[in-house]
Amino acid sequence: RLPTMRKMPSASVHLVSLALVAAVATTPAMGAAARAPSESPPPQLTGHFMLTTLDGAVVTDSTYRGKWLLVFFGYTFCPDVCPTVLSQIGSALDGLGALASNVQPLFITVDPARDTAAVLTEYLASFDRRIVGLRGAPAQLQAVAKAYHVYYRPRNLGNGDYVVDHSAFIHVVDPQGRVVKLLNGDSSGHKLTNELRSLLQ
């Protein structure tokens, strides 16, 4: 399902979960991917947000009540992880069949400066048109990242180019708005299908 890739920075993105932020801060090995297995979210994870869809509508987490949400933070210039995760989400939706109507994937950009509505629309259509892209002003994005315990930070590559280091979890939110599970971004489409099927049935 992987689409034709856009021209992206060659440096690999550095991925960390919030639990590893302190360790990363003291570790010079930039560019290494640190991923944790699927796990239960910390109890204080709220999952609240107020952001804007690609057609300009303001939405909150309450907008999607009644749906299971797959919330993933990333950006279109991500060289490897984001395209892989979005492809796996699309595969999982296909694998769920009719049950997929109960699931709404949300892709929240951590690079709103480059990820305009037009850019995100074209990018997400390459994976699955059921994935909704969301954007926000820097202050909004910081608030949402805090609510989801997501880490992200631009890293300068020189010559005006940069990548954004960011967490790689898929947050699973139940129809009542509770974050009930964190899935590893490495999960295959088949594994993701099985995880979701067990929750939906």
PDB file of C-alpha atoms in Angstrom:
ATOM      1  CA  ARG A   1       0.000   0.000   0.000  1.00  0.00           C
ATOM      2  CA  LEU A   2       2.985   2.312   0.219  1.00  0.00           C
ATOM      3  CA  PRO A   3       2.549   5.247  -2.168  1.00  0.00           C
ATOM      4  CA  THR A   4       5.200   6.924  -4.241  1.00  0.00           C
ATOM      5  CA  MET A   5       7.307   8.736  -1.709  1.00  0.00           C
ATOM      6  CA  ARG A   6       7.711  12.488  -1.709  1.00  0.00           C
ATOM      7  CA  LYS A   7      11.177  13.967  -1.634  1.00  0.00           C
ATOM      8  CA  MET A   8      12.123  13.859   2.040  1.00  0.00           C
ATOM      9  CA  PRO A   9      15.207  14.533   4.166  1.00  0.00           C
ATOM     10  CA  SER A  10      17.639  11.650   4.135  1.00  0.00           C
ATOM     11  CA  ALA A  11      18.288  11.708   7.888  1.00  0.00           C
ATOM     12  CA  SER A  12      16.254   9.187   9.830  1.00  0.00           C
ATOM     13  CA  VAL A  13      13.734  10.474  12.353  1.00  0.00           C
ATOM     14  CA  HIS A  14      14.439   9.983  16.056  1.00  0.00           C
ATOM     15  CA  LEU A  15      11.425   8.463  17.789  1.00  0.00           C
ATOM     16  CA  VAL A  16      10.859   8.371  21.506  1.00  0.00           C
ATOM     17  CA  SER A  17       7.956   7.766  23.839  1.00  0.00           C
ATOM     18  CA  LEU A  18       7.329  10.160  26.672  1.00  0.00           C
ATOM     19  CA  ALA A  19       8.664   7.585  29.082  1.00  0.00           C
ATOM     20  CA  LEU A  20      12.024   7.748  27.326  1.00  0.00           C
ATOM     21  CA  VAL A  21      12.342  11.537  27.062  1.00  0.00           C
ATOM     22  CA  ALA A  22      14.515  11.829  30.168  1.00  0.00           C
ATOM     23  CA  ALA A  23      16.836   9.118  28.923  1.00  0.00           C
ATOM     24  CA  VAL A  24      17.083  10.669  25.482  1.00  0.00           C
ATOM     25  CA  ALA A  25      17.968  14.018  26.971  1.00  0.00           C
ATOM     26  CA  THR A  26      21.150  12.497  28.356  1.00  0.00           C
ATOM     27  CA  THR A  27      21.901  10.252  25.407  1.00  0.00           C
ATOM     28  CA  PRO A  28      23.836  11.649  22.409  1.00  0.00           C
ATOM     29  CA  ALA A  29      22.720   8.919  19.988  1.00  0.00           C
ATOM     30  CA  MET A  30      20.456  11.070  17.833  1.00  0.00           C
ATOM     31  CA  GLY A  31      18.739   9.410  14.901  1.00  0.00           C
ATOM     32  CA  ALA A  32      18.256   6.070  16.667  1.00  0.00           C
ATOM     33  CA  ALA A  33      14.668   4.819  16.867  1.00  0.00           C
ATOM     34  CA  ALA A  34      13.413   3.915  20.335  1.00  0.00           C
ATOM     35  CA  ARG A  35      10.104   2.079  20.297  1.00  0.00           C
ATOM     36  CA  ALA A  36       8.250   0.407  23.154  1.00  0.00           C
ATOM     37  CA  PRO A  37       5.778  -2.479  22.881  1.00  0.00           C
ATOM     38  CA  SER A  38       2.006  -2.069  23.037  1.00  0.00           C
ATOM     39  CA  GLU A  39       1.001  -0.998  26.513  1.00  0.00           C
ATOM     40  CA  SER A  40      -1.726   0.531  28.619  1.00  0.00           C
ATOM     41  CA  PRO A  41      -1.675   4.331  28.681  1.00  0.00           C
ATOM     42  CA  PRO A  42      -0.875   6.225  31.888  1.00  0.00           C
ATOM     43  CA  PRO A  43      -4.096   6.980  33.815  1.00  0.00           C
ATOM     44  CA  GLN A  44      -3.698  10.757  33.503  1.00  0.00           C
ATOM     45  CA  LEU A  45      -3.844  10.664  29.689  1.00  0.00           C
ATOM     46  CA  THR A  46      -6.852  12.841  28.813  1.00  0.00           C
ATOM     47  CA  GLY A  47      -7.062  12.633  25.023  1.00  0.00           C
ATOM     48  CA  HIS A  48      -8.633  16.100  24.726  1.00  0.00           C
ATOM     49  CA  PHE A  49      -7.962  18.285  21.689  1.00  0.00           C
ATOM     50  CA  MET A  50      -9.247  21.220  19.680  1.00  0.00           C
ATOM     51  CA  LEU A  51      -7.865  21.296  16.141  1.00  0.00           C
ATOM     52  CA  THR A  52      -8.847  22.102  12.558  1.00  0.00           C
ATOM     53  CA  THR A  53      -9.712  19.680   9.784  1.00  0.00           C
ATOM     54  CA  LEU A  54      -8.256  20.121   6.303  1.00  0.00           C
ATOM     55  CA  ASP A  55     -11.454  21.779   5.096  1.00  0.00           C
ATOM     56  CA  GLY A  56     -11.305  24.367   7.890  1.00  0.00           C
ATOM     57  CA  ALA A  57     -13.770  22.948  10.427  1.00  0.00           C
ATOM     58  CA  VAL A  58     -12.882  23.219  14.111  1.00  0.00           C
ATOM     59  CA  VAL A  59     -13.252  19.860  15.862  1.00  0.00           C
ATOM     60  CA  THR A  60     -12.652  18.498  19.341  1.00  0.00           C
ATOM     61  CA  ASP A  61     -12.351  14.991  20.722  1.00  0.00           C
ATOM     62  CA  SER A  62     -16.097  15.204  21.478  1.00  0.00           C
ATOM     63  CA  THR A  63     -16.778  15.521  17.736  1.00  0.00           C
ATOM     64  CA  TYR A  64     -15.868  11.867  17.302  1.00  0.00           C
ATOM     65  CA  ARG A  65     -17.767  10.381  20.268  1.00  0.00           C
ATOM     66  CA  GLY A  66     -19.230   7.007  19.380  1.00  0.00           C
ATOM     67  CA  LYS A  67     -16.215   6.053  17.237  1.00  0.00           C
ATOM     68  CA  TRP A  68     -13.048   4.222  18.112  1.00  0.00           C
ATOM     69  CA  LEU A  69     -10.198   6.616  17.323  1.00  0.00           C
ATOM     70  CA  LEU A  70      -6.701   5.782  16.127  1.00  0.00           C
ATOM     71  CA  VAL A  71      -4.693   8.921  16.878  1.00  0.00           C
ATOM     72  CA  PHE A  72      -1.213   9.221  15.410  1.00  0.00           C
ATOM     73  CA  PHE A  73       1.138  12.222  15.490  1.00  0.00           C
ATOM     74  CA  GLY A  74       3.533  12.696  12.569  1.00  0.00           C
ATOM     75  CA  TYR A  75       4.349  14.783   9.536  1.00  0.00           C
ATOM     76  CA  THR A  76       4.463  14.433   5.773  1.00  0.00           C
ATOM     77  CA  PHE A  77       8.238  14.837   5.439  1.00  0.00           C
ATOM     78  CA  CYS A  78       8.854  11.939   7.833  1.00  0.00           C
ATOM     79  CA  PRO A  79      11.268   9.685   5.922  1.00  0.00           C
ATOM     80  CA  ASP A  80      10.122   6.261   7.065  1.00  0.00           C
ATOM     81  CA  VAL A  81       7.987   5.688  10.165  1.00  0.00           C
ATOM     82  CA  CYS A  82       4.959   7.849   9.311  1.00  0.00           C
ATOM     83  CA  PRO A  83       4.434   6.381   5.814  1.00  0.00           C
ATOM     84  CA  THR A  84       4.755   2.887   7.259  1.00  0.00           C
ATOM     85  CA  VAL A  85       2.290   3.508  10.102  1.00  0.00           C
ATOM     86  CA  LEU A  86      -0.283   5.157   7.825  1.00  0.00           C
ATOM     87  CA  SER A  87      -0.004   2.292   5.377  1.00  0.00           C
ATOM     88  CA  GLN A  88      -0.555  -0.218   8.192  1.00  0.00           C
ATOM     89  CA  ILE A  89      -3.587   1.724   9.420  1.00  0.00           C
ATOM     90  CA  GLY A  90      -5.060   1.580   5.916  1.00  0.00           C
ATOM     91  CA  SER A  91      -4.386  -2.155   5.767  1.00  0.00           C
ATOM     92  CA  ALA A  92      -6.011  -2.640   9.175  1.00  0.00           C
ATOM     93  CA  LEU A  93      -9.146  -0.797   8.049  1.00  0.00           C
ATOM     94  CA  ASP A  94      -9.357  -3.057   5.007  1.00  0.00           C
ATOM     95  CA  GLY A  95      -8.871  -6.105   7.216  1.00  0.00           C
ATOM     96  CA  LEU A  96     -11.692  -5.063   9.537  1.00  0.00           C
ATOM     97  CA  GLY A  97     -14.245  -5.086   6.746  1.00  0.00           C
ATOM     98  CA  ALA A  98     -17.613  -3.757   7.919  1.00  0.00           C
ATOM     99  CA  LEU A  99     -16.230  -3.134  11.420  1.00  0.00           C
ATOM    100  CA  ALA A 100     -14.043  -0.349   9.985  1.00  0.00           C
ATOM    101  CA  SER A 101     -17.100   1.938   9.954  1.00  0.00           C
ATOM    102  CA  ASN A 102     -16.722   2.113  13.757  1.00  0.00           C
ATOM    103  CA  VAL A 103     -13.122   3.362  13.537  1.00  0.00           C
ATOM    104  CA  GLN A 104     -11.868   6.859  12.740  1.00  0.00           C
ATOM    105  CA  PRO A 105      -8.101   7.324  12.200  1.00  0.00           C
ATOM    106  CA  LEU A 106      -6.761  10.811  12.938  1.00  0.00           C
ATOM    107  CA  PHE A 107      -3.363  12.064  11.743  1.00  0.00           C
ATOM    108  CA  ILE A 108      -2.207  15.112  13.718  1.00  0.00           C
ATOM    109  CA  THR A 109       0.693  16.936  12.103  1.00  0.00           C
ATOM    110  CA  VAL A 110       3.612  18.030  14.275  1.00  0.00           C
ATOM    111  CA  ASP A 111       4.928  20.155  11.391  1.00  0.00           C
ATOM    112  CA  PRO A 112       2.091  22.608  10.582  1.00  0.00           C
ATOM    113  CA  ALA A 113       4.491  25.056   8.920  1.00  0.00           C
ATOM    114  CA  ARG A 114       5.104  22.661   6.010  1.00  0.00           C
ATOM    115  CA  ASP A 115       1.998  20.515   6.338  1.00  0.00           C
ATOM    116  CA  THR A 116      -0.573  22.846   4.859  1.00  0.00           C
ATOM    117  CA  ALA A 117      -4.120  21.634   4.289  1.00  0.00           C
ATOM    118  CA  ALA A 118      -3.350  21.064   0.601  1.00  0.00           C
ATOM    119  CA  VAL A 119      -0.170  19.116   1.343  1.00  0.00           C
ATOM    120  CA  LEU A 120      -1.893  16.920   3.928  1.00  0.00           C
ATOM    121  CA  THR A 121      -4.881  16.269   1.690  1.00  0.00           C
ATOM    122  CA  GLU A 122      -2.679  14.953  -1.108  1.00  0.00           C
ATOM    123  CA  TYR A 123      -0.460  13.010   1.270  1.00  0.00           C
ATOM    124  CA  LEU A 124      -3.200  11.196   3.178  1.00  0.00           C
ATOM    125  CA  ALA A 125      -5.094  10.336  -0.007  1.00  0.00           C
ATOM    126  CA  SER A 126      -2.045   8.258  -0.976  1.00  0.00           C
ATOM    127  CA  PHE A 127      -2.690   5.951   1.981  1.00  0.00           C
ATOM    128  CA  ASP A 128      -6.398   5.824   2.782  1.00  0.00           C
ATOM    129  CA  ARG A 129      -9.086   8.470   2.342  1.00  0.00           C
ATOM    130  CA  ARG A 130     -10.658   7.445   5.643  1.00  0.00           C
ATOM    131  CA  ILE A 131      -7.714   8.954   7.557  1.00  0.00           C
ATOM    132  CA  VAL A 132      -8.615  12.474   8.723  1.00  0.00           C
ATOM    133  CA  GLY A 133      -5.824  15.037   8.877  1.00  0.00           C
ATOM    134  CA  LEU A 134      -5.811  17.635  11.651  1.00  0.00           C
ATOM    135  CA  ARG A 135      -3.788  20.822  12.051  1.00  0.00           C
ATOM    136  CA  GLY A 136      -3.415  23.471  14.720  1.00  0.00           C
ATOM    137  CA  ALA A 137      -1.556  26.600  15.752  1.00  0.00           C
ATOM    138  CA  PRO A 138       1.645  25.966  17.731  1.00  0.00           C
ATOM    139  CA  ALA A 139      -0.077  26.593  21.076  1.00  0.00           C
ATOM    140  CA  GLN A 140      -2.912  24.218  20.173  1.00  0.00           C
ATOM    141  CA  LEU A 141      -0.468  21.553  19.081  1.00  0.00           C
ATOM    142  CA  GLN A 142       1.489  21.875  22.318  1.00  0.00           C
ATOM    143  CA  ALA A 143      -1.722  21.444  24.317  1.00  0.00           C
ATOM    144  CA  VAL A 144      -2.731  18.345  22.359  1.00  0.00           C
ATOM    145  CA  ALA A 145       0.747  16.821  22.672  1.00  0.00           C
ATOM    146  CA  LYS A 146       0.594  17.385  26.429  1.00  0.00           C
ATOM    147  CA  ALA A 147      -2.853  15.761  26.632  1.00  0.00           C
ATOM    148  CA  TYR A 148      -1.565  12.690  24.789  1.00  0.00           C
ATOM    149  CA  HIS A 149       1.914  12.703  26.384  1.00  0.00           C
ATOM    150  CA  VAL A 150       3.474  12.991  22.929  1.00  0.00           C
ATOM    151  CA  TYR A 151       7.030  14.181  22.405  1.00  0.00           C
ATOM    152  CA  TYR A 152       8.041  16.167  19.326  1.00  0.00           C
ATOM    153  CA  ARG A 153      10.900  18.526  18.553  1.00  0.00           C
ATOM    154  CA  PRO A 154      12.277  19.945  15.287  1.00  0.00           C
ATOM    155  CA  ARG A 155      15.936  19.129  14.670  1.00  0.00           C
ATOM    156  CA  ASN A 156      17.971  21.317  12.343  1.00  0.00           C
ATOM    157  CA  LEU A 157      19.861  19.549   9.558  1.00  0.00           C
ATOM    158  CA  GLY A 158      21.489  22.683   8.186  1.00  0.00           C
ATOM    159  CA  ASN A 159      20.843  24.677   5.013  1.00  0.00           C
ATOM    160  CA  GLY A 160      17.341  25.496   6.244  1.00  0.00           C
ATOM    161  CA  ASP A 161      16.280  21.840   6.356  1.00  0.00           C
ATOM    162  CA  TYR A 162      14.982  19.996   9.390  1.00  0.00           C
ATOM    163  CA  VAL A 163      13.303  16.842  10.623  1.00  0.00           C
ATOM    164  CA  VAL A 164      10.913  16.521  13.548  1.00  0.00           C
ATOM    165  CA  ASP A 165      11.762  13.973  16.225  1.00  0.00           C
ATOM    166  CA  HIS A 166       8.493  12.566  17.583  1.00  0.00           C
ATOM    167  CA  SER A 167       6.794   9.739  19.444  1.00  0.00           C
ATOM    168  CA  ALA A 168       5.590   6.795  17.397  1.00  0.00           C
ATOM    169  CA  PHE A 169       2.623   5.413  19.308  1.00  0.00           C
ATOM    170  CA  ILE A 170      -0.864   4.907  17.916  1.00  0.00           C
ATOM    171  CA  HIS A 171      -3.279   6.032  20.618  1.00  0.00           C
ATOM    172  CA  VAL A 172      -6.483   3.986  20.730  1.00  0.00           C
ATOM    173  CA  VAL A 173      -9.434   5.996  22.089  1.00  0.00           C
ATOM    174  CA  ASP A 174     -12.713   4.290  22.915  1.00  0.00           C
ATOM    175  CA  PRO A 175     -16.164   5.630  21.903  1.00  0.00           C
ATOM    176  CA  GLN A 176     -16.479   7.397  25.281  1.00  0.00           C
ATOM    177  CA  GLY A 177     -13.268   9.359  24.684  1.00  0.00           C
ATOM    178  CA  ARG A 178     -10.940   7.362  26.942  1.00  0.00           C
ATOM    179  CA  VAL A 179      -7.416   6.537  25.775  1.00  0.00           C
ATOM    180  CA  VAL A 180      -7.408   2.800  26.421  1.00  0.00           C
ATOM    181  CA  LYS A 181      -4.294   1.557  24.656  1.00  0.00           C
ATOM    182  CA  LEU A 182      -0.995   2.588  23.102  1.00  0.00           C
ATOM    183  CA  LEU A 183       0.030   0.546  20.085  1.00  0.00           C
ATOM    184  CA  ASN A 184       3.589   0.355  18.831  1.00  0.00           C
ATOM    185  CA  GLY A 185       4.144   2.119  15.523  1.00  0.00           C
ATOM    186  CA  ASP A 186       5.915  -1.050  14.380  1.00  0.00           C
ATOM    187  CA  SER A 187       2.669  -3.043  14.509  1.00  0.00           C
ATOM    188  CA  SER A 188       1.921  -4.760  11.208  1.00  0.00           C
ATOM    189  CA  GLY A 189      -1.401  -4.230   9.478  1.00  0.00           C
ATOM    190  CA  HIS A 190      -2.402  -7.777  10.419  1.00  0.00           C
ATOM    191  CA  LYS A 191      -1.524  -7.300  14.091  1.00  0.00           C
ATOM    192  CA  LEU A 192      -3.298  -3.948  14.164  1.00  0.00           C
ATOM    193  CA  THR A 193      -6.388  -5.547  12.619  1.00  0.00           C
ATOM    194  CA  ASN A 194      -6.405  -8.232  15.324  1.00  0.00           C
ATOM    195  CA  GLU A 195      -5.880  -5.690  18.125  1.00  0.00           C
ATOM    196  CA  LEU A 196      -8.785  -3.582  16.894  1.00  0.00           C
ATOM    197  CA  ARG A 197     -11.052  -6.541  16.210  1.00  0.00           C
ATOM    198  CA  SER A 198     -10.616  -7.708  19.806  1.00  0.00           C
ATOM    199  CA  LEU A 199     -11.700  -4.266  21.040  1.00  0.00           C
ATOM    200  CA  LEU A 200     -14.596  -3.819  18.639  1.00  0.00           C
ATOM    201  CA  GLN A 201     -16.263  -7.179  19.136  1.00  0.00           C
TER     202      GLN A 201
END
